[in-house]
mmCIF file of N, CA and C in Angstrom:
data_model
loop_
_atom_site.group_PDB
_atom_site.id
_atom_site.type_symbol
_atom_site.label_atom_id
_atom_site.label_comp_id
_atom_site.label_asym_id
_atom_site.label_seq_id
_atom_site.Cartn_x
_atom_site.Cartn_y
_atom_site.Cartn_z
ATOM 1 N N MET L 1 0.847 -1.180 0.000
ATOM 2 C CA MET L 1 0.000 0.000 0.000
ATOM 3 C C MET L 1 0.885 1.233 0.000
ATOM 4 N N THR L 2 0.601 2.170 -0.880
ATOM 5 C CA THR L 2 1.343 3.420 -0.944
ATOM 6 C C THR L 2 0.636 4.455 -0.075
ATOM 7 N N LEU L 3 1.340 4.969 0.908
ATOM 8 C CA LEU L 3 0.762 5.975 1.789
ATOM 9 C C LEU L 3 1.032 7.381 1.302
ATOM 10 N N LEU L 4 2.147 7.567 0.624
ATOM 11 C CA LEU L 4 2.515 8.883 0.118
ATOM 12 C C LEU L 4 2.431 8.890 -1.388
ATOM 13 N N LYS L 5 1.891 9.943 -1.917
ATOM 14 C CA LYS L 5 1.792 10.108 -3.362
ATOM 15 C C LYS L 5 2.532 11.369 -3.740
ATOM 16 N N PRO L 6 3.045 11.439 -4.980
ATOM 17 C CA PRO L 6 3.679 12.686 -5.413
ATOM 18 C C PRO L 6 2.690 13.835 -5.260
ATOM 19 N N VAL L 7 3.181 14.952 -4.756
ATOM 20 C CA VAL L 7 2.296 16.082 -4.478
ATOM 21 C C VAL L 7 2.543 17.285 -5.366
ATOM 22 N N GLY L 8 3.487 17.187 -6.254
ATOM 23 C CA GLY L 8 3.745 18.296 -7.147
ATOM 24 C C GLY L 8 4.829 19.220 -6.637
ATOM 25 N N VAL L 9 5.311 20.043 -7.532
ATOM 26 C CA VAL L 9 6.428 20.926 -7.240
ATOM 27 C C VAL L 9 6.088 21.934 -6.151
ATOM 28 N N VAL L 10 4.911 22.557 -6.222
ATOM 29 C CA VAL L 10 4.556 23.585 -5.238
ATOM 30 C C VAL L 10 4.507 22.988 -3.839
ATOM 31 N N SER L 11 3.825 21.865 -3.672
ATOM 32 C CA SER L 11 3.738 21.241 -2.350
ATOM 33 C C SER L 11 5.097 20.784 -1.866
ATOM 34 N N ALA L 12 5.890 20.219 -2.748
ATOM 35 C CA ALA L 12 7.217 19.757 -2.356
ATOM 36 C C ALA L 12 8.090 20.918 -1.905
ATOM 37 N N VAL L 13 8.040 22.034 -2.607
ATOM 38 C CA VAL L 13 8.841 23.194 -2.232
ATOM 39 C C VAL L 13 8.383 23.748 -0.894
ATOM 40 N N MET L 14 7.082 23.840 -0.691
ATOM 41 C CA MET L 14 6.581 24.351 0.586
ATOM 42 C C MET L 14 6.998 23.424 1.724
ATOM 43 N N PHE L 15 6.961 22.105 1.507
ATOM 44 C CA PHE L 15 7.408 21.157 2.519
ATOM 45 C C PHE L 15 8.876 21.401 2.838
ATOM 46 N N LEU L 16 9.680 21.576 1.805
ATOM 47 C CA LEU L 16 11.103 21.822 2.027
ATOM 48 C C LEU L 16 11.336 23.143 2.749
ATOM 49 N N ALA L 17 10.639 24.174 2.331
ATOM 50 C CA ALA L 17 10.845 25.495 2.934
ATOM 51 C C ALA L 17 10.505 25.484 4.413
ATOM 52 N N VAL L 18 9.423 24.843 4.754
ATOM 53 C CA VAL L 18 8.999 24.832 6.142
ATOM 54 C C VAL L 18 9.749 23.778 6.941
ATOM 55 N N GLY L 19 9.831 22.572 6.403
ATOM 56 C CA GLY L 19 10.390 21.469 7.167
ATOM 57 C C GLY L 19 11.893 21.416 7.222
ATOM 58 N N TYR L 20 12.549 21.781 6.166
ATOM 59 C CA TYR L 20 13.997 21.647 6.114
ATOM 60 C C TYR L 20 14.714 22.988 6.153
ATOM 61 N N GLY L 21 14.280 23.881 5.294
ATOM 62 C CA GLY L 21 15.000 25.142 5.132
ATOM 63 C C GLY L 21 14.963 26.053 6.340
ATOM 64 N N LEU L 22 13.958 25.944 7.182
ATOM 65 C CA LEU L 22 13.842 26.865 8.305
ATOM 66 C C LEU L 22 13.998 26.185 9.654
ATOM 67 N N GLY L 23 14.384 24.929 9.657
ATOM 68 C CA GLY L 23 14.627 24.248 10.927
ATOM 69 C C GLY L 23 13.979 22.893 10.957
ATOM 70 N N SER L 24 14.322 22.127 11.952
ATOM 71 C CA SER L 24 13.753 20.789 12.068
ATOM 72 C C SER L 24 12.320 20.892 12.564
ATOM 73 N N TRP L 25 11.588 19.796 12.467
ATOM 74 C CA TRP L 25 10.201 19.780 12.914
ATOM 75 C C TRP L 25 10.108 19.879 14.430
ATOM 76 N N HIS L 26 11.136 19.454 15.133
ATOM 77 C CA HIS L 26 11.111 19.455 16.589
ATOM 78 C C HIS L 26 11.804 20.707 17.112
ATOM 79 N N GLY L 27 11.046 21.576 17.712
ATOM 80 C CA GLY L 27 11.625 22.764 18.327
ATOM 81 C C GLY L 27 12.010 23.854 17.347
ATOM 82 N N ALA L 28 11.492 23.809 16.131
ATOM 83 C CA ALA L 28 11.841 24.845 15.155
ATOM 84 C C ALA L 28 11.233 26.171 15.571
ATOM 85 N N ALA L 29 11.999 27.214 15.418
ATOM 86 C CA ALA L 29 11.498 28.556 15.720
ATOM 87 C C ALA L 29 10.540 28.983 14.628
ATOM 88 N N VAL L 30 9.544 29.724 14.996
ATOM 89 C CA VAL L 30 8.596 30.238 14.019
ATOM 90 C C VAL L 30 9.165 31.523 13.447
ATOM 91 N N ALA L 31 9.203 31.608 12.125
ATOM 92 C CA ALA L 31 9.686 32.810 11.452
ATOM 93 C C ALA L 31 8.505 33.750 11.255
ATOM 94 N N HIS L 32 8.598 34.960 11.770
ATOM 95 C CA HIS L 32 7.507 35.917 11.663
ATOM 96 C C HIS L 32 7.855 37.037 10.706
ATOM 97 N N ALA L 33 6.846 37.473 9.973
ATOM 98 C CA ALA L 33 7.020 38.587 9.050
ATOM 99 C C ALA L 33 7.143 39.888 9.831
ATOM 100 N N GLN L 34 7.672 40.887 9.167
ATOM 101 C CA GLN L 34 7.799 42.192 9.794
ATOM 102 C C GLN L 34 6.466 42.920 9.831
ATOM 103 N N ASN L 35 5.544 42.521 8.976
ATOM 104 C CA ASN L 35 4.215 43.117 9.023
ATOM 105 C C ASN L 35 3.188 42.107 8.538
ATOM 106 N N ALA L 36 1.933 42.371 8.840
ATOM 107 C CA ALA L 36 0.856 41.439 8.523
ATOM 108 C C ALA L 36 0.562 41.368 7.028
ATOM 109 N N ASN L 37 1.072 42.293 6.245
ATOM 110 C CA ASN L 37 0.813 42.301 4.802
ATOM 111 C C ASN L 37 1.845 41.517 4.006
ATOM 112 N N ARG L 38 2.879 40.987 4.666
ATOM 113 C CA ARG L 38 3.949 40.271 3.965
ATOM 114 C C ARG L 38 3.343 39.204 3.058
ATOM 115 N N VAL L 39 3.886 39.105 1.866
ATOM 116 C CA VAL L 39 3.435 38.125 0.890
ATOM 117 C C VAL L 39 4.645 37.343 0.392
ATOM 118 N N PHE L 40 4.438 36.078 0.142
ATOM 119 C CA PHE L 40 5.490 35.216 -0.394
ATOM 120 C C PHE L 40 5.205 34.985 -1.871
ATOM 121 N N GLU L 41 6.278 34.848 -2.632
ATOM 122 C CA GLU L 41 6.146 34.614 -4.066
ATOM 123 C C GLU L 41 6.935 33.362 -4.419
ATOM 124 N N LEU L 42 6.228 32.394 -4.970
ATOM 125 C CA LEU L 42 6.833 31.157 -5.456
ATOM 126 C C LEU L 42 7.047 31.319 -6.951
ATOM 127 N N ARG L 43 8.295 31.193 -7.384
ATOM 128 C CA ARG L 43 8.604 31.355 -8.806
ATOM 129 C C ARG L 43 9.290 30.097 -9.322
ATOM 130 N N THR L 44 8.891 29.683 -10.503
ATOM 131 C CA THR L 44 9.473 28.513 -11.154
ATOM 132 C C THR L 44 9.995 28.947 -12.514
ATOM 133 N N TYR L 45 11.291 28.730 -12.720
ATOM 134 C CA TYR L 45 11.931 29.071 -13.994
ATOM 135 C C TYR L 45 12.257 27.789 -14.733
ATOM 136 N N THR L 46 11.964 27.777 -16.019
ATOM 137 C CA THR L 46 12.352 26.684 -16.892
ATOM 138 C C THR L 46 13.460 27.197 -17.798
ATOM 139 N N ALA L 47 14.570 26.478 -17.821
ATOM 140 C CA ALA L 47 15.719 26.854 -18.649
ATOM 141 C C ALA L 47 15.718 26.026 -19.935
ATOM 142 N N PRO L 48 16.217 26.582 -21.018
ATOM 143 C CA PRO L 48 16.412 25.780 -22.227
ATOM 144 C C PRO L 48 17.396 24.641 -21.935
ATOM 145 N N ASP L 49 17.355 23.621 -22.742
ATOM 146 C CA ASP L 49 18.261 22.477 -22.556
ATOM 147 C C ASP L 49 19.704 22.935 -22.410
ATOM 148 N N GLY L 50 20.365 22.422 -21.380
ATOM 149 C CA GLY L 50 21.777 22.708 -21.150
ATOM 150 C C GLY L 50 22.073 24.058 -20.507
ATOM 151 N N LYS L 51 21.050 24.824 -20.108
ATOM 152 C CA LYS L 51 21.277 26.180 -19.600
ATOM 153 C C LYS L 51 21.017 26.344 -18.100
ATOM 154 N N LEU L 52 20.628 25.279 -17.395
ATOM 155 C CA LEU L 52 20.306 25.416 -15.980
ATOM 156 C C LEU L 52 21.517 25.845 -15.161
ATOM 157 N N ALA L 53 22.685 25.345 -15.462
ATOM 158 C CA ALA L 53 23.892 25.743 -14.716
ATOM 159 C C ALA L 53 24.151 27.239 -14.863
ATOM 160 N N GLU L 54 23.938 27.783 -16.052
ATOM 161 C CA GLU L 54 24.129 29.217 -16.268
ATOM 162 C C GLU L 54 23.081 30.033 -15.513
ATOM 163 N N LEU L 55 21.839 29.532 -15.473
ATOM 164 C CA LEU L 55 20.784 30.217 -14.729
ATOM 165 C C LEU L 55 21.104 30.216 -13.233
ATOM 166 N N ASN L 56 21.525 29.070 -12.712
ATOM 167 C CA ASN L 56 21.906 28.992 -11.297
ATOM 168 C C ASN L 56 23.078 29.922 -10.991
ATOM 169 N N ALA L 57 24.036 30.004 -11.876
ATOM 170 C CA ALA L 57 25.188 30.892 -11.667
ATOM 171 C C ALA L 57 24.737 32.350 -11.604
ATOM 172 N N ARG L 58 23.805 32.729 -12.462
ATOM 173 C CA ARG L 58 23.323 34.111 -12.449
ATOM 174 C C ARG L 58 22.641 34.434 -11.126
ATOM 175 N N PHE L 59 21.818 33.522 -10.625
ATOM 176 C CA PHE L 59 21.178 33.753 -9.324
ATOM 177 C C PHE L 59 22.219 33.784 -8.214
ATOM 178 N N ARG L 60 23.113 32.815 -8.204
ATOM 179 C CA ARG L 60 24.138 32.702 -7.159
ATOM 180 C C ARG L 60 25.040 33.939 -7.106
ATOM 181 N N ASN L 61 25.468 34.401 -8.260
ATOM 182 C CA ASN L 61 26.477 35.452 -8.332
ATOM 183 C C ASN L 61 25.918 36.875 -8.391
ATOM 184 N N HIS L 62 24.655 37.021 -8.755
ATOM 185 C CA HIS L 62 24.130 38.375 -8.973
ATOM 186 C C HIS L 62 22.697 38.592 -8.483
ATOM 187 N N THR L 63 21.776 37.782 -8.987
ATOM 188 C CA THR L 63 20.348 38.059 -8.823
ATOM 189 C C THR L 63 19.918 38.156 -7.370
ATOM 190 N N MET L 64 20.347 37.224 -6.535
ATOM 191 C CA MET L 64 19.926 37.240 -5.127
ATOM 192 C C MET L 64 20.299 38.555 -4.450
ATOM 193 N N ARG L 65 21.505 39.023 -4.699
ATOM 194 C CA ARG L 65 21.977 40.274 -4.100
ATOM 195 C C ARG L 65 21.176 41.471 -4.616
ATOM 196 N N ILE L 66 20.881 41.467 -5.901
ATOM 197 C CA ILE L 66 20.119 42.571 -6.488
ATOM 198 C C ILE L 66 18.676 42.542 -5.971
ATOM 199 N N PHE L 67 18.105 41.345 -5.805
ATOM 200 C CA PHE L 67 16.775 41.241 -5.199
ATOM 201 C C PHE L 67 16.757 41.955 -3.848
ATOM 202 N N GLU L 68 17.711 41.623 -2.998
ATOM 203 C CA GLU L 68 17.762 42.200 -1.646
ATOM 204 C C GLU L 68 17.842 43.731 -1.697
ATOM 205 N N ARG L 69 18.616 44.241 -2.636
ATOM 206 C CA ARG L 69 18.755 45.693 -2.771
ATOM 207 C C ARG L 69 17.414 46.364 -3.062
ATOM 208 N N HIS L 70 16.514 45.617 -3.698
ATOM 209 C CA HIS L 70 15.208 46.171 -4.064
ATOM 210 C C HIS L 70 14.085 45.693 -3.145
ATOM 211 N N GLY L 71 14.456 45.232 -1.944
ATOM 212 C CA GLY L 71 13.459 44.901 -0.932
ATOM 213 C C GLY L 71 12.871 43.514 -1.004
ATOM 214 N N MET L 72 13.369 42.685 -1.900
ATOM 215 C CA MET L 72 12.891 41.306 -2.006
ATOM 216 C C MET L 72 13.777 40.424 -1.135
ATOM 217 N N LYS L 73 13.161 39.663 -0.239
ATOM 218 C CA LYS L 73 13.911 38.809 0.691
ATOM 219 C C LYS L 73 13.983 37.394 0.133
ATOM 220 N N ASN L 74 15.196 36.862 0.047
ATOM 221 C CA ASN L 74 15.405 35.496 -0.422
ATOM 222 C C ASN L 74 15.026 34.520 0.689
ATOM 223 N N VAL L 75 14.100 33.603 0.392
ATOM 224 C CA VAL L 75 13.682 32.589 1.353
ATOM 225 C C VAL L 75 14.390 31.275 1.070
ATOM 226 N N GLY L 76 14.387 30.824 -0.189
ATOM 227 C CA GLY L 76 15.045 29.572 -0.531
ATOM 228 C C GLY L 76 15.013 29.298 -2.017
ATOM 229 N N TYR L 77 15.961 28.474 -2.442
ATOM 230 C CA TYR L 77 16.124 28.106 -3.855
ATOM 231 C C TYR L 77 16.289 26.600 -3.954
ATOM 232 N N TRP L 78 15.630 25.977 -4.946
ATOM 233 C CA TRP L 78 15.658 24.529 -5.099
ATOM 234 C C TRP L 78 15.684 24.128 -6.562
ATOM 235 N N VAL L 79 16.183 22.916 -6.799
ATOM 236 C CA VAL L 79 16.052 22.264 -8.099
ATOM 237 C C VAL L 79 15.405 20.902 -7.840
ATOM 238 N N PRO L 80 14.527 20.458 -8.729
ATOM 239 C CA PRO L 80 13.881 19.157 -8.554
ATOM 240 C C PRO L 80 14.889 18.013 -8.609
ATOM 241 N N GLN L 81 14.580 16.916 -7.959
ATOM 242 C CA GLN L 81 15.435 15.731 -7.979
ATOM 243 C C GLN L 81 15.126 14.811 -9.153
ATOM 244 N N ASP L 82 13.897 14.850 -9.642
ATOM 245 C CA ASP L 82 13.450 13.850 -10.608
ATOM 246 C C ASP L 82 13.223 14.423 -11.999
ATOM 247 N N ALA L 83 13.409 13.539 -12.999
ATOM 248 C CA ALA L 83 13.091 13.864 -14.381
ATOM 249 C C ALA L 83 11.575 14.024 -14.482
ATOM 250 N N PRO L 84 11.080 14.796 -15.370
ATOM 251 C CA PRO L 84 11.799 15.463 -16.441
ATOM 252 C C PRO L 84 12.293 16.867 -16.080
ATOM 253 N N THR L 85 12.004 17.364 -14.881
ATOM 254 C CA THR L 85 12.318 18.758 -14.564
ATOM 255 C C THR L 85 13.677 18.969 -13.919
ATOM 256 N N LYS L 86 14.364 17.901 -13.521
ATOM 257 C CA LYS L 86 15.615 18.056 -12.766
ATOM 258 C C LYS L 86 16.723 18.750 -13.549
ATOM 259 N N ASP L 87 16.681 18.700 -14.840
ATOM 260 C CA ASP L 87 17.753 19.277 -15.648
ATOM 261 C C ASP L 87 17.445 20.663 -16.203
ATOM 262 N N ASN L 88 16.233 21.177 -15.919
ATOM 263 C CA ASN L 88 15.910 22.465 -16.531
ATOM 264 C C ASN L 88 15.048 23.382 -15.651
ATOM 265 N N THR L 89 14.931 23.084 -14.341
ATOM 266 C CA THR L 89 13.998 23.849 -13.517
ATOM 267 C C THR L 89 14.658 24.401 -12.260
ATOM 268 N N LEU L 90 14.408 25.671 -11.993
ATOM 269 C CA LEU L 90 14.813 26.344 -10.765
ATOM 270 C C LEU L 90 13.546 26.840 -10.089
ATOM 271 N N ILE L 91 13.409 26.543 -8.803
ATOM 272 C CA ILE L 91 12.242 26.943 -8.029
ATOM 273 C C ILE L 91 12.737 27.768 -6.852
ATOM 274 N N TYR L 92 12.090 28.906 -6.600
ATOM 275 C CA TYR L 92 12.503 29.685 -5.442
ATOM 276 C C TYR L 92 11.334 30.425 -4.832
ATOM 277 N N ILE L 93 11.535 30.827 -3.579
ATOM 278 C CA ILE L 93 10.551 31.626 -2.858
ATOM 279 C C ILE L 93 11.254 32.882 -2.364
ATOM 280 N N ILE L 94 10.621 34.011 -2.630
ATOM 281 C CA ILE L 94 11.061 35.292 -2.072
ATOM 282 C C ILE L 94 9.873 35.885 -1.319
ATOM 283 N N SER L 95 10.143 36.862 -0.471
ATOM 284 C CA SER L 95 9.038 37.522 0.213
ATOM 285 C C SER L 95 9.129 39.022 0.002
ATOM 286 N N HIS L 96 7.961 39.646 0.114
ATOM 287 C CA HIS L 96 7.814 41.087 -0.078
ATOM 288 C C HIS L 96 7.036 41.651 1.101
ATOM 289 N N GLU L 97 7.225 42.920 1.384
ATOM 290 C CA GLU L 97 6.489 43.577 2.476
ATOM 291 C C GLU L 97 4.981 43.563 2.235
ATOM 292 N N SER L 98 4.575 43.610 0.965
ATOM 293 C CA SER L 98 3.164 43.587 0.589
ATOM 294 C C SER L 98 3.090 43.303 -0.906
ATOM 295 N N ARG L 99 1.890 43.101 -1.402
ATOM 296 C CA ARG L 99 1.711 42.884 -2.835
ATOM 297 C C ARG L 99 2.087 44.147 -3.614
ATOM 298 N N ASP L 100 1.746 45.305 -3.066
ATOM 299 C CA ASP L 100 2.113 46.568 -3.697
ATOM 300 C C ASP L 100 3.633 46.742 -3.712
ATOM 301 N N ALA L 101 4.273 46.380 -2.604
ATOM 302 C CA ALA L 101 5.739 46.460 -2.541
ATOM 303 C C ALA L 101 6.369 45.528 -3.564
ATOM 304 N N ALA L 102 5.770 44.365 -3.777
ATOM 305 C CA ALA L 102 6.282 43.423 -4.774
ATOM 306 C C ALA L 102 6.274 44.053 -6.160
ATOM 307 N N LYS L 103 5.175 44.700 -6.493
ATOM 308 C CA LYS L 103 5.061 45.357 -7.803
ATOM 309 C C LYS L 103 6.143 46.416 -7.971
ATOM 310 N N LYS L 104 6.331 47.230 -6.937
ATOM 311 C CA LYS L 104 7.355 48.277 -6.994
ATOM 312 C C LYS L 104 8.761 47.683 -7.050
ATOM 313 N N SER L 105 8.996 46.625 -6.268
ATOM 314 C CA SER L 105 10.321 45.988 -6.256
ATOM 315 C C SER L 105 10.657 45.393 -7.615
ATOM 316 N N TRP L 106 9.693 44.711 -8.227
ATOM 317 C CA TRP L 106 9.955 44.124 -9.539
ATOM 318 C C TRP L 106 10.231 45.203 -10.584
ATOM 319 N N ALA L 107 9.512 46.306 -10.515
ATOM 320 C CA ALA L 107 9.754 47.406 -11.464
ATOM 321 C C ALA L 107 11.152 47.982 -11.266
ATOM 322 N N ALA L 108 11.541 48.200 -10.009
ATOM 323 C CA ALA L 108 12.884 48.737 -9.721
ATOM 324 C C ALA L 108 13.966 47.743 -10.127
ATOM 325 N N PHE L 109 13.731 46.476 -9.875
ATOM 326 C CA PHE L 109 14.680 45.437 -10.257
ATOM 327 C C PHE L 109 14.882 45.436 -11.770
ATOM 328 N N GLY L 110 13.787 45.461 -12.516
ATOM 329 C CA GLY L 110 13.880 45.447 -13.982
ATOM 330 C C GLY L 110 14.597 46.651 -14.548
ATOM 331 N N ALA L 111 14.506 47.790 -13.861
ATOM 332 C CA ALA L 111 15.150 49.023 -14.319
ATOM 333 C C ALA L 111 16.575 49.188 -13.796
ATOM 334 N N ASP L 112 17.007 48.300 -12.922
ATOM 335 C CA ASP L 112 18.328 48.406 -12.300
ATOM 336 C C ASP L 112 19.424 48.231 -13.353
ATOM 337 N N PRO L 113 20.319 49.201 -13.500
ATOM 338 C CA PRO L 113 21.379 49.108 -14.517
ATOM 339 C C PRO L 113 22.284 47.893 -14.328
ATOM 340 N N GLU L 114 22.579 47.543 -13.085
ATOM 341 C CA GLU L 114 23.418 46.346 -12.862
ATOM 342 C C GLU L 114 22.686 45.105 -13.342
ATOM 343 N N TRP L 115 21.389 44.986 -13.014
ATOM 344 C CA TRP L 115 20.621 43.829 -13.452
ATOM 345 C C TRP L 115 20.562 43.757 -14.976
ATOM 346 N N GLN L 116 20.334 44.885 -15.619
ATOM 347 C CA GLN L 116 20.262 44.897 -17.078
ATOM 348 C C GLN L 116 21.574 44.419 -17.699
ATOM 349 N N LYS L 117 22.692 44.839 -17.116
ATOM 350 C CA LYS L 117 24.001 44.412 -17.600
ATOM 351 C C LYS L 117 24.198 42.909 -17.372
ATOM 352 N N VAL L 118 23.860 42.436 -16.175
ATOM 353 C CA VAL L 118 23.979 41.004 -15.847
ATOM 354 C C VAL L 118 23.104 40.175 -16.784
ATOM 355 N N ALA L 119 21.882 40.617 -17.011
ATOM 356 C CA ALA L 119 20.969 39.882 -17.887
ATOM 357 C C ALA L 119 21.534 39.770 -19.302
ATOM 358 N N ARG L 120 22.055 40.885 -19.824
ATOM 359 C CA ARG L 120 22.659 40.867 -21.173
ATOM 360 C C ARG L 120 23.852 39.920 -21.222
ATOM 361 N N GLU L 121 24.765 40.097 -20.268
ATOM 362 C CA GLU L 121 26.003 39.312 -20.272
ATOM 363 C C GLU L 121 25.753 37.821 -20.058
ATOM 364 N N SER L 122 24.745 37.485 -19.290
ATOM 365 C CA SER L 122 24.482 36.070 -19.014
ATOM 366 C C SER L 122 23.812 35.365 -20.189
ATOM 367 N N GLN L 123 23.412 36.115 -21.198
ATOM 368 C CA GLN L 123 22.734 35.517 -22.341
ATOM 369 C C GLN L 123 23.516 35.675 -23.641
ATOM 370 N N VAL L 124 24.797 35.945 -23.549
ATOM 371 C CA VAL L 124 25.595 36.104 -24.773
ATOM 372 C C VAL L 124 25.625 34.816 -25.593
ATOM 373 N N ASN L 125 25.460 33.665 -24.948
ATOM 374 C CA ASN L 125 25.449 32.379 -25.653
ATOM 375 C C ASN L 125 24.040 31.827 -25.812
ATOM 376 N N GLY L 126 23.049 32.698 -25.730
ATOM 377 C CA GLY L 126 21.651 32.288 -25.879
ATOM 378 C C GLY L 126 20.868 32.480 -24.602
ATOM 379 N N LYS L 127 19.551 32.490 -24.758
ATOM 380 C CA LYS L 127 18.664 32.681 -23.608
ATOM 381 C C LYS L 127 18.881 31.584 -22.571
ATOM 382 N N ILE L 128 18.765 31.964 -21.292
ATOM 383 C CA ILE L 128 18.901 30.980 -20.216
ATOM 384 C C ILE L 128 17.574 30.781 -19.472
ATOM 385 N N VAL L 129 16.521 31.479 -19.907
ATOM 386 C CA VAL L 129 15.187 31.298 -19.338
ATOM 387 C C VAL L 129 14.208 31.105 -20.485
ATOM 388 N N ALA L 130 13.480 29.976 -20.427
ATOM 389 C CA ALA L 130 12.471 29.698 -21.447
ATOM 390 C C ALA L 130 11.063 30.017 -20.948
ATOM 391 N N GLY L 131 10.872 29.996 -19.621
ATOM 392 C CA GLY L 131 9.554 30.275 -19.069
ATOM 393 C C GLY L 131 9.617 30.564 -17.588
ATOM 394 N N ILE L 132 8.663 31.368 -17.111
ATOM 395 C CA ILE L 132 8.575 31.733 -15.699
ATOM 396 C C ILE L 132 7.118 31.641 -15.274
ATOM 397 N N THR L 133 6.889 31.020 -14.113
ATOM 398 C CA THR L 133 5.574 31.095 -13.493
ATOM 399 C C THR L 133 5.745 31.705 -12.109
ATOM 400 N N SER L 134 4.731 32.438 -11.679
ATOM 401 C CA SER L 134 4.773 33.116 -10.387
ATOM 402 C C SER L 134 3.448 32.921 -9.671
ATOM 403 N N VAL L 135 3.532 32.609 -8.373
ATOM 404 C CA VAL L 135 2.348 32.459 -7.536
ATOM 405 C C VAL L 135 2.586 33.262 -6.259
ATOM 406 N N TYR L 136 1.691 34.208 -5.965
ATOM 407 C CA TYR L 136 1.766 34.948 -4.710
ATOM 408 C C TYR L 136 0.979 34.171 -3.656
ATOM 409 N N MET L 137 1.547 34.090 -2.444
ATOM 410 C CA MET L 137 0.957 33.248 -1.411
ATOM 411 C C MET L 137 0.917 33.981 -0.070
ATOM 412 N N ASP L 138 -0.113 33.684 0.711
ATOM 413 C CA ASP L 138 -0.221 34.140 2.090
ATOM 414 C C ASP L 138 -0.051 32.924 2.992
ATOM 415 N N PRO L 139 0.637 33.091 4.122
ATOM 416 C CA PRO L 139 0.749 31.960 5.053
ATOM 417 C C PRO L 139 -0.593 31.686 5.728
ATOM 418 N N THR L 140 -0.843 30.442 6.010
ATOM 419 C CA THR L 140 -2.033 30.080 6.758
ATOM 420 C C THR L 140 -1.854 30.466 8.218
ATOM 421 N N ASP L 141 -2.914 30.425 8.989
ATOM 422 C CA ASP L 141 -2.817 30.777 10.404
ATOM 423 C C ASP L 141 -1.964 29.781 11.194
ATOM 424 N N TYR L 142 -1.758 28.578 10.668
ATOM 425 C CA TYR L 142 -0.970 27.557 11.361
ATOM 426 C C TYR L 142 0.423 27.381 10.772
ATOM 427 N N SER L 143 0.773 28.200 9.806
ATOM 428 C CA SER L 143 2.082 28.080 9.158
ATOM 429 C C SER L 143 3.212 28.506 10.107
ATOM 430 N N PRO L 144 4.283 27.697 10.193
ATOM 431 C CA PRO L 144 5.443 28.118 10.976
ATOM 432 C C PRO L 144 6.136 29.342 10.371
ATOM 433 N N VAL L 145 5.947 29.558 9.092
ATOM 434 C CA VAL L 145 6.520 30.716 8.412
ATOM 435 C C VAL L 145 5.417 31.752 8.252
ATOM 436 N N LYS L 146 5.666 32.948 8.759
ATOM 437 C CA LYS L 146 4.657 34.011 8.670
ATOM 438 C C LYS L 146 5.246 35.222 7.980
#
């Protein structure tokens, strides 16, 4: 009898973020937002074949730091373990002070001269992002992450 079934990328990432990334299940501290309007954003990037390493390098070396400069807080970054997405997918969660702040942060990020330069330079050998999905999320009342 199978007790556990695959739950999909979103559920798996949320399990990792809460269960692993922020502490063990036993005695884990609850992470609280700075305000009640804080919103989390789950983003999934699909890279063209052979480009995931370049996408990860861009996030590792540049994007995360630039996000922080524009008020976006890095929560966690993951890659799937299983095919078919393990070779071309980056999943991450960031948080924003509010949905309005998210809109302003993304606009400032897109206009940032350093980001524009990094984006150009990271794609000299072709695009490294084929698709992006974004989901804005609110924590439940029982979520250890607030």
